[in-house]
PDB file of C-alpha atoms in Angstrom:
ATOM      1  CA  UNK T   1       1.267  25.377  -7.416  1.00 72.00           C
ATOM      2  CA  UNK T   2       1.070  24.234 -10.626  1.00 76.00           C
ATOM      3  CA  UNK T   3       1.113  27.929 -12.394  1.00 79.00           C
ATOM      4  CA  UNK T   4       4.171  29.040 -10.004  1.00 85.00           C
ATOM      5  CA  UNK T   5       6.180  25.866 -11.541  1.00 85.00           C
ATOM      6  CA  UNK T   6       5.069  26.724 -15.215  1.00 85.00           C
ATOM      7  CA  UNK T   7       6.154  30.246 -14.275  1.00 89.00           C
ATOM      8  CA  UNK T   8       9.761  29.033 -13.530  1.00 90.00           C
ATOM      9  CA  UNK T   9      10.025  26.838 -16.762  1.00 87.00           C
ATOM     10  CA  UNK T  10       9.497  23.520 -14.968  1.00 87.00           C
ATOM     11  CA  UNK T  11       7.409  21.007 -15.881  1.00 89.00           C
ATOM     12  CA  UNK T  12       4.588  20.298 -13.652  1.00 85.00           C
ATOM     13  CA  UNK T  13       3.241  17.070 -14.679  1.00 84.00           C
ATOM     14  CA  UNK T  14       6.675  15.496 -14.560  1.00 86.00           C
ATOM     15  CA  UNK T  15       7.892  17.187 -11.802  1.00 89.00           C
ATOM     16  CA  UNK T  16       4.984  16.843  -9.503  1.00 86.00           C
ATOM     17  CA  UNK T  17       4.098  13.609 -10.332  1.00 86.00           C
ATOM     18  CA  UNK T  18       7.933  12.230 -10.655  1.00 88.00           C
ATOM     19  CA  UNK T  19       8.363  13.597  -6.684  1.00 90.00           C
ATOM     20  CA  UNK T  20       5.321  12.053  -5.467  1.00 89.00           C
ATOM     21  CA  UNK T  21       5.996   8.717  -6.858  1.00 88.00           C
ATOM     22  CA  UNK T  22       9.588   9.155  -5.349  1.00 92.00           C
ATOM     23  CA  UNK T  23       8.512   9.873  -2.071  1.00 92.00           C
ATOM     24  CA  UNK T  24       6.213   6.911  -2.289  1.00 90.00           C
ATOM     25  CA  UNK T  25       9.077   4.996  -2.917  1.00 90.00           C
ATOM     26  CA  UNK T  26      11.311   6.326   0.027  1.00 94.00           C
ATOM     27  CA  UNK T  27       8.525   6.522   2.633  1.00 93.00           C
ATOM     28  CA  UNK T  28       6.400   3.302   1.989  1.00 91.00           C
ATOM     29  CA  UNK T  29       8.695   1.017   2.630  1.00 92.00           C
ATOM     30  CA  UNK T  30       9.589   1.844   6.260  1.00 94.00           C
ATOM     31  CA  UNK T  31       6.080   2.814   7.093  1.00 94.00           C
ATOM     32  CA  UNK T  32       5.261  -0.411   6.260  1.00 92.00           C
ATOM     33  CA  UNK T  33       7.167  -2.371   7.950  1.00 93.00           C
ATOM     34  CA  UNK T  34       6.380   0.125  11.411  1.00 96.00           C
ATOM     35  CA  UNK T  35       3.277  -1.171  10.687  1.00 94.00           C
ATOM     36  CA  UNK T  36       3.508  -4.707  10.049  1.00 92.00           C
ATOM     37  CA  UNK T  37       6.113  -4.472  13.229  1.00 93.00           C
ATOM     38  CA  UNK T  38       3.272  -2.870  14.908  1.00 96.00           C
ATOM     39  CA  UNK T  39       0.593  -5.593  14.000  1.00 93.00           C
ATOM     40  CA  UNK T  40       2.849  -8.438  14.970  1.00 92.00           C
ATOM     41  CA  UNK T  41       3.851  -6.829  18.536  1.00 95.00           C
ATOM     42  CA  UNK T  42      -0.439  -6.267  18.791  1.00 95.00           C
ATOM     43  CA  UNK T  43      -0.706  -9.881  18.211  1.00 92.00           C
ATOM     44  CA  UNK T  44       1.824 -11.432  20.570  1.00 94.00           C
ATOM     45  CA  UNK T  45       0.767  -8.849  23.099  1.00 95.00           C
ATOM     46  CA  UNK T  46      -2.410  -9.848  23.311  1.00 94.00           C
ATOM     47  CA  UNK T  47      -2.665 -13.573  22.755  1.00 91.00           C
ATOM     48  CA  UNK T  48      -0.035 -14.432  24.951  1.00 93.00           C
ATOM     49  CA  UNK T  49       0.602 -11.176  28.020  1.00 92.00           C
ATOM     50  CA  UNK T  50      -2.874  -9.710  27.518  1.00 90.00           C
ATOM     51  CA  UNK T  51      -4.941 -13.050  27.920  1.00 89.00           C
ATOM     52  CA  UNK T  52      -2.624 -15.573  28.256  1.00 85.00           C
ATOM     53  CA  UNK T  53      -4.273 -17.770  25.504  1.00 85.00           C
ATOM     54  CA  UNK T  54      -0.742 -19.657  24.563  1.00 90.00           C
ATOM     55  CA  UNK T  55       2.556 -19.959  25.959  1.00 92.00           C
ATOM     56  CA  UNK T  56       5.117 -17.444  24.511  1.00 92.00           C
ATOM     57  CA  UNK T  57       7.162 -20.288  22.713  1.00 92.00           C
ATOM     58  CA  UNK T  58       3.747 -21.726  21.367  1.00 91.00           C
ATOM     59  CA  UNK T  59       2.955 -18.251  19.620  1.00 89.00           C
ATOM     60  CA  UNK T  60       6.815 -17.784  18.445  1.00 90.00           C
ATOM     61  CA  UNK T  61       6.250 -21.369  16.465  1.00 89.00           C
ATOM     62  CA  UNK T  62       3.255 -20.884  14.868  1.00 87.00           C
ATOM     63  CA  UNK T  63       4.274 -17.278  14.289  1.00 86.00           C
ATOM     64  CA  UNK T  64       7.566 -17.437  12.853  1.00 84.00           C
ATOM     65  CA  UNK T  65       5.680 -21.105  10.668  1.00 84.00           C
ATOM     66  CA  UNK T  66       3.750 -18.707   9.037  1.00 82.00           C
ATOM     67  CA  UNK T  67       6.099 -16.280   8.119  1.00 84.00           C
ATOM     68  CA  UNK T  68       8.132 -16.227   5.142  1.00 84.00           C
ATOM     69  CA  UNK T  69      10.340 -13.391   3.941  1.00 88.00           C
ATOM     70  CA  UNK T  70       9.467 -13.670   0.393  1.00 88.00           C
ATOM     71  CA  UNK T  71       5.891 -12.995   1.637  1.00 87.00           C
ATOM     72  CA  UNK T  72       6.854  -9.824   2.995  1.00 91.00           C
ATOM     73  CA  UNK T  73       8.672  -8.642  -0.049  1.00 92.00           C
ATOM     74  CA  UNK T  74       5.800  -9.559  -1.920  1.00 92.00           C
ATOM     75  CA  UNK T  75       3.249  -7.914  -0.366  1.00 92.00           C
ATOM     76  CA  UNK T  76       5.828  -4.786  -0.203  1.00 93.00           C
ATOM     77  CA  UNK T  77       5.922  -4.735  -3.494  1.00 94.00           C
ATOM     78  CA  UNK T  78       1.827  -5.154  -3.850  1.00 94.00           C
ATOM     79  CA  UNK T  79       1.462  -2.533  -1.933  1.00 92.00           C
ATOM     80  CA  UNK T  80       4.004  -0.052  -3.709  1.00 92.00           C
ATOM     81  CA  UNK T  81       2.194  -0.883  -7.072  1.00 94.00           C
ATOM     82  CA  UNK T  82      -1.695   0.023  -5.365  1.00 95.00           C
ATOM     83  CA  UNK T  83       0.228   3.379  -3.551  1.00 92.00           C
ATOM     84  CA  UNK T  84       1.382   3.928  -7.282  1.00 91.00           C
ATOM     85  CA  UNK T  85      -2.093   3.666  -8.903  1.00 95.00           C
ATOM     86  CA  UNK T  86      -3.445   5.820  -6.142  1.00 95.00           C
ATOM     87  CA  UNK T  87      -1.180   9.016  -6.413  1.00 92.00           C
ATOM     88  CA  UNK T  88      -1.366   8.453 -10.256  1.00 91.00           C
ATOM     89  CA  UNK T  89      -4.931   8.851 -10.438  1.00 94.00           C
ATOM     90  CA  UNK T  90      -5.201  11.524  -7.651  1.00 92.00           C
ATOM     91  CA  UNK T  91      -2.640  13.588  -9.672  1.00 89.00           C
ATOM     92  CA  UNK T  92      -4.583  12.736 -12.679  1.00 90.00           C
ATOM     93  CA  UNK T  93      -7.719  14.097 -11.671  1.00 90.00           C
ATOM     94  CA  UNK T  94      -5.935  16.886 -10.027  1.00 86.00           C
ATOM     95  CA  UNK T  95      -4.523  18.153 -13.104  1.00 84.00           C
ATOM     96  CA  UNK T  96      -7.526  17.665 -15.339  1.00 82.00           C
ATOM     97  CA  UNK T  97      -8.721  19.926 -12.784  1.00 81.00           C
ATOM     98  CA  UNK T  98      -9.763  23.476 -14.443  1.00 74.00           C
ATOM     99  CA  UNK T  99     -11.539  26.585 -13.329  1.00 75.00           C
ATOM    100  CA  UNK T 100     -14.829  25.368 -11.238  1.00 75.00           C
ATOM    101  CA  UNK T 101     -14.079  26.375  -7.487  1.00 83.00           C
ATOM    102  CA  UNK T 102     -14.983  23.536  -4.699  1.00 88.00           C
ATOM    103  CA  UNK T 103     -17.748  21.959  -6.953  1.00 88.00           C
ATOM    104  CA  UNK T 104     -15.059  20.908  -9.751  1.00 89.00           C
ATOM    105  CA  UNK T 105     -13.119  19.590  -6.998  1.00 89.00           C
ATOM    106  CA  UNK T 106     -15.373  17.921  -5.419  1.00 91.00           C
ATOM    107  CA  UNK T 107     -16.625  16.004  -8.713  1.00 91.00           C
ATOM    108  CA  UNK T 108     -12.330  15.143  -9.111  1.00 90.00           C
ATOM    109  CA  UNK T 109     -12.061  13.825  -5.761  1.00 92.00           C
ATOM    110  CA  UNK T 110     -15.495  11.725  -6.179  1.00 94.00           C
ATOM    111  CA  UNK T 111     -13.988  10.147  -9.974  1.00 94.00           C
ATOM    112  CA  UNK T 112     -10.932   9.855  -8.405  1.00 95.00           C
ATOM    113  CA  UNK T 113     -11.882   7.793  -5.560  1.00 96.00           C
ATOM    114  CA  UNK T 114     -14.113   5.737  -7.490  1.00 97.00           C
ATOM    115  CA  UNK T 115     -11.801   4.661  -9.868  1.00 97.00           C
ATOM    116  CA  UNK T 116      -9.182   4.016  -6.868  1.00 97.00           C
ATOM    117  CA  UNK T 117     -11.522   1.709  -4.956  1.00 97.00           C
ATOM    118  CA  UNK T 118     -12.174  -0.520  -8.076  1.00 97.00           C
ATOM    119  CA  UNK T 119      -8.475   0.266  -9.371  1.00 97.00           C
ATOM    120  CA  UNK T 120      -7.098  -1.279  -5.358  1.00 97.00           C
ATOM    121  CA  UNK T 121      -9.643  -3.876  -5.586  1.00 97.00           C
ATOM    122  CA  UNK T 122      -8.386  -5.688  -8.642  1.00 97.00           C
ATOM    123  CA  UNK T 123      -4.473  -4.877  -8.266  1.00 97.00           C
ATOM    124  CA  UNK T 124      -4.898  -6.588  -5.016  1.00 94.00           C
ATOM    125  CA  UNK T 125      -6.585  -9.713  -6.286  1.00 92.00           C
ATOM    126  CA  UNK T 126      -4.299 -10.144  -9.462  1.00 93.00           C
ATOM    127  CA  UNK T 127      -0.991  -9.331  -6.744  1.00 93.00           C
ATOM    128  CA  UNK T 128      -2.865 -12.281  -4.302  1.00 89.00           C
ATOM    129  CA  UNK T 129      -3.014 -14.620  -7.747  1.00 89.00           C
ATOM    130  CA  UNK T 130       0.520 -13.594  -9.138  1.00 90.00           C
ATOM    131  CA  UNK T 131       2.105 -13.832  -5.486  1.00 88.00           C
ATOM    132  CA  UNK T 132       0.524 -16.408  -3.843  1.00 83.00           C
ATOM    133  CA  UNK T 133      -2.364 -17.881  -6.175  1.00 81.00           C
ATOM    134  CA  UNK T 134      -0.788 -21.242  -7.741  1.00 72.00           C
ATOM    135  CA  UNK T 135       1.759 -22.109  -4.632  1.00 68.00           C
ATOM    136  CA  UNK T 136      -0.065 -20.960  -1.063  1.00 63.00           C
ATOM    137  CA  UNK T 137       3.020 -22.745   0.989  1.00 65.00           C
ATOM    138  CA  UNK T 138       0.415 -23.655   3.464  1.00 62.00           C
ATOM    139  CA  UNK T 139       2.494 -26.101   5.581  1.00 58.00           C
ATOM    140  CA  UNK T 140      -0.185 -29.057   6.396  1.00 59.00           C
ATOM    141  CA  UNK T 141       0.717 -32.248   5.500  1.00 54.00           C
TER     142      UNK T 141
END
């Protein structure tokens, strides 16, 4: 891939990388919130048809208290800047990539992840600090 895109006088890195990081952009965001939609129907499913633990306006209150849509855009956001980090390293490794057959790939993917699960790790935390850390809107008295 790379070599064919040389071959027609574009540049890889920027174009490869530039249309990954747009397509994270576009497709993120609604995946997300399919998701998050998906989590939240989960929930009231099975607390309140599934089991029957509450009553349906009981789980609407405390749902909807808990919910904030600055929250959402903030952990939208957190989670474009880990997807971010991720493709950027992938691609990184990918390109650093030479000749080597599956071994060399193998030893890319390994770096690669292991710099992605301490990269997610602390992105998350500082997000969870900068977000959420000094004002937690918990509503209790």
């Amino acid at each position: 891939e790379v070599d064919a895109i040389e071959a027609m006088g574009v540049r890889p890195r920027a174009f490869l990388v530039g249309t990954r990081v747009v397509g994270c952009f576009l497709a993120l965001p609604g995946a997300y919130l399919l998701a998050l939609a998906g989590s939240y129907a989960a929930a009231y499913l099975m607390s309140v048809v599934r089991f029957g633990d509450v009553s349906p306006g009981t789980w609407k209150l405390f749902f909807l208290m808990w919910q904030d849509a600055g929250d959402l855009a903030y952990s939208l956001l957190k989670g474009l800047a880990i997807t971010v980090f991720v493709i950027s390293v992938a691609l990184y490794h990918g390109f650093e990539l030479r000749e080597g057959g599956a071994a060399e790939v193998g030893l890319a993917t390994a770096r690669s992840m292991a710099i992605n699960i301490v990269g997610v790790t602390l992105i998350s935390a500082a997000g969870t600090l900068i977000f959420w850390g000094a004002n937690p809107r918990l509503p209790f008295g």
